[in-house]
């Protein structure tokens, strides 16, 4: 009845109402299509892409790195220049990559690709570095490190107020992830070049990290003889059991570095045959004062290959 009255009303009134209805329909349609404006970690996100390194957000399958967003590229330019200068000085060939460590969080990383050249240089140089097997294992982003960094990112207990140490940190992906979450972190390695690279990678990402992020401290550490005065709430070790002679020193290092009564050790391994019997014995460490509390199998793809990683948690 009201509709019929409308049809019989004055032409001008009918036209105004009709046009108003069309405008309302158009507005509703555009609101449904255009991305919504949200805030992620204090920065506006218009829905098209997720904010990055260390940020929490939705639609993580559609994120892109902060370096592609306006302004952030300039902030990391100084670190990028330092990294390129270091690579030139050391004769490294470096490759950029982006590593997702969690829901909507990604880190900009670089790794060294000319490993054969570095091995040749080490052999030619000889001396203490070669005798002590200071091989450049640190130059790559290993799948075990990616798997462990995701475990750390998801762990609700790792964050502000927790002390974390990573042994054999290499490029520092795992310890960087702990630092992003606000933990007090110590990155350690046996090789200074690894620590220098890890420091530059933090600087490269630092501008875009969340407010709670804390830059890791660094120190040279031989896990065969760790400093007995150092103890941490959490100890991280990724892909470190690649030689049998390292197995016993690793257990002693875990026992020395982790705090008693609640401290935790996270170890990620790619299930190499050489370490199989050792990893299987991790549930029999009662005499060493350690206890295996969880074992998690992770299947992941990296560099166009499928990798089976096991993450062990001890206390």
mmCIF file of N, CA, C and O in Angstrom, residues 219-282:
data_model
loop_
_atom_site.group_PDB
_atom_site.id
_atom_site.type_symbol
_atom_site.label_atom_id
_atom_site.label_comp_id
_atom_site.label_asym_id
_atom_site.label_seq_id
_atom_site.Cartn_x
_atom_site.Cartn_y
_atom_site.Cartn_z
ATOM 1 N N UNK A 219 77.755 -12.951 22.060
ATOM 2 C CA UNK A 219 78.999 -13.375 22.679
ATOM 3 C C UNK A 219 79.547 -14.626 22.016
ATOM 4 O O UNK A 219 78.793 -15.478 21.545
ATOM 5 N N UNK A 220 80.865 -14.705 21.929
ATOM 6 C CA UNK A 220 81.519 -15.923 21.441
ATOM 7 C C UNK A 220 81.390 -17.002 22.518
ATOM 8 O O UNK A 220 81.673 -16.760 23.692
ATOM 9 N N UNK A 221 80.922 -18.174 22.124
ATOM 10 C CA UNK A 221 80.762 -19.268 23.095
ATOM 11 C C UNK A 221 81.100 -20.600 22.432
ATOM 12 O O UNK A 221 80.566 -20.931 21.374
ATOM 13 N N UNK A 222 81.983 -21.321 23.067
ATOM 14 C CA UNK A 222 82.282 -22.703 22.684
ATOM 15 C C UNK A 222 81.469 -23.594 23.610
ATOM 16 O O UNK A 222 81.726 -23.649 24.809
ATOM 17 N N UNK A 223 80.458 -24.270 23.073
ATOM 18 C CA UNK A 223 79.575 -25.037 23.959
ATOM 19 C C UNK A 223 80.272 -26.236 24.608
ATOM 20 O O UNK A 223 79.731 -26.856 25.518
ATOM 21 N N UNK A 224 81.477 -26.542 24.151
ATOM 22 C CA UNK A 224 82.241 -27.608 24.792
ATOM 23 C C UNK A 224 82.749 -27.177 26.167
ATOM 24 O O UNK A 224 83.097 -28.025 26.997
ATOM 25 N N UNK A 225 82.792 -25.871 26.385
ATOM 26 C CA UNK A 225 83.220 -25.364 27.700
ATOM 27 C C UNK A 225 82.470 -24.063 27.991
ATOM 28 O O UNK A 225 83.064 -22.981 27.977
ATOM 29 N N UNK A 226 81.163 -24.159 28.247
ATOM 30 C CA UNK A 226 80.375 -22.953 28.496
ATOM 31 C C UNK A 226 80.721 -22.311 29.836
ATOM 32 O O UNK A 226 81.197 -22.985 30.756
ATOM 33 N N UNK A 227 80.482 -21.027 29.925
ATOM 34 C CA UNK A 227 80.721 -20.283 31.154
ATOM 35 C C UNK A 227 79.730 -20.761 32.221
ATOM 36 O O UNK A 227 78.516 -20.632 32.055
ATOM 37 N N UNK A 228 80.206 -21.313 33.326
ATOM 38 C CA UNK A 228 79.297 -21.846 34.354
ATOM 39 C C UNK A 228 78.458 -20.781 35.049
ATOM 40 O O UNK A 228 77.473 -21.104 35.720
ATOM 41 N N UNK A 229 78.824 -19.510 34.890
ATOM 42 C CA UNK A 229 78.052 -18.441 35.535
ATOM 43 C C UNK A 229 76.823 -18.050 34.716
ATOM 44 O O UNK A 229 75.979 -17.280 35.188
ATOM 45 N N UNK A 230 76.710 -18.566 33.494
ATOM 46 C CA UNK A 230 75.583 -18.227 32.622
ATOM 47 C C UNK A 230 74.469 -19.256 32.763
ATOM 48 O O UNK A 230 74.696 -20.458 32.600
ATOM 49 N N UNK A 231 73.275 -18.787 33.047
ATOM 50 C CA UNK A 231 72.106 -19.670 33.076
ATOM 51 C C UNK A 231 70.889 -18.904 32.562
ATOM 52 O O UNK A 231 70.738 -17.705 32.819
ATOM 53 N N UNK A 232 70.000 -19.633 31.872
ATOM 54 C CA UNK A 232 68.884 -18.995 31.178
ATOM 55 C C UNK A 232 67.593 -19.776 31.392
ATOM 56 O O UNK A 232 67.613 -20.975 31.656
ATOM 57 N N UNK A 233 66.490 -19.065 31.225
ATOM 58 C CA UNK A 233 65.188 -19.725 31.298
ATOM 59 C C UNK A 233 64.986 -20.672 30.124
ATOM 60 O O UNK A 233 64.368 -21.731 30.266
ATOM 61 N N UNK A 234 65.508 -20.267 28.958
ATOM 62 C CA UNK A 234 65.329 -21.064 27.739
ATOM 63 C C UNK A 234 66.650 -21.125 26.981
ATOM 64 O O UNK A 234 67.323 -20.099 26.812
ATOM 65 N N UNK A 235 67.016 -22.312 26.535
ATOM 66 C CA UNK A 235 68.202 -22.505 25.698
ATOM 67 C C UNK A 235 67.743 -23.065 24.355
ATOM 68 O O UNK A 235 66.972 -24.035 24.307
ATOM 69 N N UNK A 236 68.211 -22.462 23.264
ATOM 70 C CA UNK A 236 67.842 -22.868 21.913
ATOM 71 C C UNK A 236 69.043 -23.458 21.197
ATOM 72 O O UNK A 236 70.159 -22.940 21.308
ATOM 73 N N UNK A 237 68.811 -24.531 20.459
ATOM 74 C CA UNK A 237 69.867 -25.148 19.660
ATOM 75 C C UNK A 237 69.229 -25.732 18.404
ATOM 76 O O UNK A 237 68.324 -26.557 18.496
ATOM 77 N N UNK A 238 69.704 -25.297 17.256
ATOM 78 C CA UNK A 238 69.110 -25.731 15.994
ATOM 79 C C UNK A 238 70.167 -26.360 15.096
ATOM 80 O O UNK A 238 71.167 -25.703 14.755
ATOM 81 N N UNK A 239 69.950 -27.631 14.734
ATOM 82 C CA UNK A 239 70.830 -28.340 13.804
ATOM 83 C C UNK A 239 72.295 -28.269 14.259
ATOM 84 O O UNK A 239 73.175 -27.898 13.491
ATOM 85 N N UNK A 240 72.536 -28.673 15.492
ATOM 86 C CA UNK A 240 73.892 -28.622 16.045
ATOM 87 C C UNK A 240 74.520 -30.007 16.196
ATOM 88 O O UNK A 240 75.724 -30.119 16.446
ATOM 89 N N UNK A 241 73.719 -31.057 16.068
ATOM 90 C CA UNK A 241 74.226 -32.421 16.283
ATOM 91 C C UNK A 241 74.612 -33.059 14.955
ATOM 92 O O UNK A 241 74.033 -34.037 14.516
ATOM 93 N N UNK A 242 75.625 -32.485 14.313
ATOM 94 C CA UNK A 242 76.027 -33.008 13.006
ATOM 95 C C UNK A 242 77.305 -33.839 13.066
ATOM 96 O O UNK A 242 77.755 -34.365 12.048
ATOM 97 N N UNK A 243 77.914 -33.939 14.258
ATOM 98 C CA UNK A 243 79.100 -34.778 14.417
ATOM 99 C C UNK A 243 79.006 -35.524 15.752
ATOM 100 O O UNK A 243 78.654 -34.932 16.772
ATOM 101 N N UNK A 244 79.329 -36.824 15.781
ATOM 102 C CA UNK A 244 79.234 -37.609 17.027
ATOM 103 C C UNK A 244 80.017 -37.022 18.181
ATOM 104 O O UNK A 244 79.593 -37.113 19.333
ATOM 105 N N UNK A 245 81.146 -36.395 17.896
ATOM 106 C CA UNK A 245 81.962 -35.867 18.991
ATOM 107 C C UNK A 245 81.309 -34.662 19.672
ATOM 108 O O UNK A 245 81.766 -34.216 20.718
ATOM 109 N N UNK A 246 80.233 -34.144 19.076
ATOM 110 C CA UNK A 246 79.529 -33.004 19.681
ATOM 111 C C UNK A 246 78.432 -33.446 20.646
ATOM 112 O O UNK A 246 77.931 -32.630 21.419
ATOM 113 N N UNK A 247 78.045 -34.724 20.611
ATOM 114 C CA UNK A 247 76.862 -35.173 21.347
ATOM 115 C C UNK A 247 76.999 -34.986 22.861
ATOM 116 O O UNK A 247 76.141 -34.361 23.499
ATOM 117 N N UNK A 248 78.041 -35.533 23.449
ATOM 118 C CA UNK A 248 78.215 -35.416 24.898
ATOM 119 C C UNK A 248 78.403 -33.968 25.347
ATOM 120 O O UNK A 248 77.786 -33.536 26.338
ATOM 121 N N UNK A 249 79.240 -33.183 24.655
ATOM 122 C CA UNK A 249 79.363 -31.775 25.042
ATOM 123 C C UNK A 249 78.043 -31.007 24.958
ATOM 124 O O UNK A 249 77.813 -30.106 25.774
ATOM 125 N N UNK A 250 77.180 -31.373 24.034
ATOM 126 C CA UNK A 250 75.887 -30.689 23.937
ATOM 127 C C UNK A 250 75.034 -30.935 25.176
ATOM 128 O O UNK A 250 74.427 -30.007 25.724
ATOM 129 N N UNK A 251 74.983 -32.174 25.622
ATOM 130 C CA UNK A 251 74.201 -32.490 26.818
ATOM 131 C C UNK A 251 74.751 -31.738 28.021
ATOM 132 O O UNK A 251 73.992 -31.166 28.832
ATOM 133 N N UNK A 252 76.068 -31.688 28.149
ATOM 134 C CA UNK A 252 76.678 -30.963 29.260
ATOM 135 C C UNK A 252 76.394 -29.464 29.165
ATOM 136 O O UNK A 252 76.188 -28.789 30.180
ATOM 137 N N UNK A 253 76.398 -28.953 27.929
ATOM 138 C CA UNK A 253 76.095 -27.533 27.742
ATOM 139 C C UNK A 253 74.655 -27.225 28.120
ATOM 140 O O UNK A 253 74.370 -26.213 28.778
ATOM 141 N N UNK A 254 73.728 -28.095 27.712
ATOM 142 C CA UNK A 254 72.320 -27.900 28.081
ATOM 143 C C UNK A 254 72.173 -27.856 29.606
ATOM 144 O O UNK A 254 71.513 -26.970 30.157
ATOM 145 N N UNK A 255 72.794 -28.825 30.258
ATOM 146 C CA UNK A 255 72.683 -28.934 31.717
ATOM 147 C C UNK A 255 73.288 -27.708 32.400
ATOM 148 O O UNK A 255 72.774 -27.216 33.420
ATOM 149 N N UNK A 256 74.376 -27.186 31.837
ATOM 150 C CA UNK A 256 75.056 -26.044 32.438
ATOM 151 C C UNK A 256 74.308 -24.737 32.203
ATOM 152 O O UNK A 256 74.219 -23.896 33.109
ATOM 153 N N UNK A 257 73.749 -24.562 31.011
ATOM 154 C CA UNK A 257 73.198 -23.266 30.616
ATOM 155 C C UNK A 257 71.741 -23.055 31.024
ATOM 156 O O UNK A 257 71.294 -21.918 31.157
ATOM 157 N N UNK A 258 70.979 -24.141 31.167
ATOM 158 C CA UNK A 258 69.559 -23.981 31.476
ATOM 159 C C UNK A 258 69.357 -23.902 32.995
ATOM 160 O O UNK A 258 70.024 -24.591 33.760
ATOM 161 N N UNK A 259 68.458 -23.027 33.418
ATOM 162 C CA UNK A 259 68.171 -22.888 34.844
ATOM 163 C C UNK A 259 67.513 -24.164 35.375
ATOM 164 O O UNK A 259 66.667 -24.755 34.697
ATOM 165 N N UNK A 260 67.871 -24.595 36.560
ATOM 166 C CA UNK A 260 67.196 -25.754 37.162
ATOM 167 C C UNK A 260 65.771 -25.380 37.563
ATOM 168 O O UNK A 260 65.427 -24.204 37.667
ATOM 169 N N UNK A 261 64.964 -26.390 37.777
ATOM 170 C CA UNK A 261 63.595 -26.175 38.259
ATOM 171 C C UNK A 261 62.764 -25.288 37.326
ATOM 172 O O UNK A 261 62.337 -24.200 37.688
ATOM 173 N N UNK A 262 62.575 -25.771 36.113
ATOM 174 C CA UNK A 262 61.681 -25.066 35.205
ATOM 175 C C UNK A 262 62.300 -24.526 33.940
ATOM 176 O O UNK A 262 61.577 -24.128 33.019
ATOM 177 N N UNK A 263 63.637 -24.467 33.878
ATOM 178 C CA UNK A 263 64.275 -24.033 32.643
ATOM 179 C C UNK A 263 64.011 -25.036 31.522
ATOM 180 O O UNK A 263 63.804 -26.225 31.770
ATOM 181 N N UNK A 264 64.002 -24.539 30.282
ATOM 182 C CA UNK A 264 63.676 -25.414 29.153
ATOM 183 C C UNK A 264 64.737 -25.330 28.055
ATOM 184 O O UNK A 264 65.335 -24.277 27.835
ATOM 185 N N UNK A 265 64.931 -26.451 27.373
ATOM 186 C CA UNK A 265 65.820 -26.529 26.217
ATOM 187 C C UNK A 265 64.990 -26.921 25.002
ATOM 188 O O UNK A 265 64.211 -27.886 25.067
ATOM 189 N N UNK A 266 65.150 -26.180 23.906
ATOM 190 C CA UNK A 266 64.514 -26.537 22.641
ATOM 191 C C UNK A 266 65.606 -26.901 21.638
ATOM 192 O O UNK A 266 66.498 -26.092 21.369
ATOM 193 N N UNK A 267 65.528 -28.109 21.126
ATOM 194 C CA UNK A 267 66.504 -28.620 20.168
ATOM 195 C C UNK A 267 65.769 -29.057 18.912
ATOM 196 O O UNK A 267 64.841 -29.871 18.987
ATOM 197 N N UNK A 268 66.157 -28.525 17.754
ATOM 198 C CA UNK A 268 65.548 -28.962 16.491
ATOM 199 C C UNK A 268 66.602 -29.658 15.641
ATOM 200 O O UNK A 268 67.723 -29.163 15.500
ATOM 201 N N UNK A 269 66.233 -30.808 15.088
ATOM 202 C CA UNK A 269 67.176 -31.619 14.318
ATOM 203 C C UNK A 269 66.513 -32.143 13.039
ATOM 204 O O UNK A 269 65.319 -32.463 13.043
ATOM 205 N N UNK A 270 67.284 -32.260 11.951
ATOM 206 C CA UNK A 270 66.729 -32.702 10.667
ATOM 207 C C UNK A 270 66.752 -34.212 10.467
ATOM 208 O O UNK A 270 66.631 -34.696 9.349
ATOM 209 N N UNK A 271 66.947 -34.955 11.562
ATOM 210 C CA UNK A 271 66.912 -36.425 11.514
ATOM 211 C C UNK A 271 67.999 -37.028 10.628
ATOM 212 O O UNK A 271 67.749 -37.959 9.863
ATOM 213 N N UNK A 272 69.201 -36.491 10.751
ATOM 214 C CA UNK A 272 70.329 -37.097 10.048
ATOM 215 C C UNK A 272 70.635 -38.463 10.663
ATOM 216 O O UNK A 272 70.501 -38.667 11.863
ATOM 217 N N UNK A 273 71.076 -39.357 9.823
ATOM 218 C CA UNK A 273 71.365 -40.710 10.276
ATOM 219 C C UNK A 273 72.465 -40.719 11.334
ATOM 220 O O UNK A 273 72.427 -41.509 12.288
ATOM 221 N N UNK A 274 73.438 -39.809 11.207
ATOM 222 C CA UNK A 274 74.565 -39.785 12.124
ATOM 223 C C UNK A 274 74.128 -39.479 13.555
ATOM 224 O O UNK A 274 74.783 -39.908 14.525
ATOM 225 N N UNK A 275 73.016 -38.773 13.709
ATOM 226 C CA UNK A 275 72.560 -38.392 15.051
ATOM 227 C C UNK A 275 71.357 -39.188 15.523
ATOM 228 O O UNK A 275 70.823 -38.911 16.599
ATOM 229 N N UNK A 276 70.945 -40.172 14.753
ATOM 230 C CA UNK A 276 69.710 -40.890 15.070
ATOM 231 C C UNK A 276 69.757 -41.569 16.433
ATOM 232 O O UNK A 276 68.844 -41.430 17.255
ATOM 233 N N UNK A 277 70.822 -42.306 16.717
ATOM 234 C CA UNK A 277 70.903 -43.015 17.999
ATOM 235 C C UNK A 277 70.985 -42.029 19.153
ATOM 236 O O UNK A 277 70.443 -42.281 20.240
ATOM 237 N N UNK A 278 71.641 -40.890 18.938
ATOM 238 C CA UNK A 278 71.768 -39.889 19.996
ATOM 239 C C UNK A 278 70.426 -39.248 20.324
ATOM 240 O O UNK A 278 70.060 -39.121 21.492
ATOM 241 N N UNK A 279 69.690 -38.855 19.303
ATOM 242 C CA UNK A 279 68.391 -38.226 19.554
ATOM 243 C C UNK A 279 67.407 -39.214 20.185
ATOM 244 O O UNK A 279 66.559 -38.823 20.987
ATOM 245 N N UNK A 280 67.539 -40.484 19.823
ATOM 246 C CA UNK A 280 66.664 -41.494 20.425
ATOM 247 C C UNK A 280 66.958 -41.686 21.910
ATOM 248 O O UNK A 280 66.095 -42.173 22.654
ATOM 249 N N UNK A 281 68.143 -41.303 22.328
ATOM 250 C CA UNK A 281 68.524 -41.470 23.741
ATOM 251 C C UNK A 281 68.165 -40.257 24.599
ATOM 252 O O UNK A 281 68.433 -40.249 25.802
ATOM 253 N N UNK A 282 67.546 -39.248 24.001
ATOM 254 C CA UNK A 282 67.248 -38.030 24.745
ATOM 255 C C UNK A 282 66.200 -38.245 25.834
ATOM 256 O O UNK A 282 66.057 -37.417 26.730
#
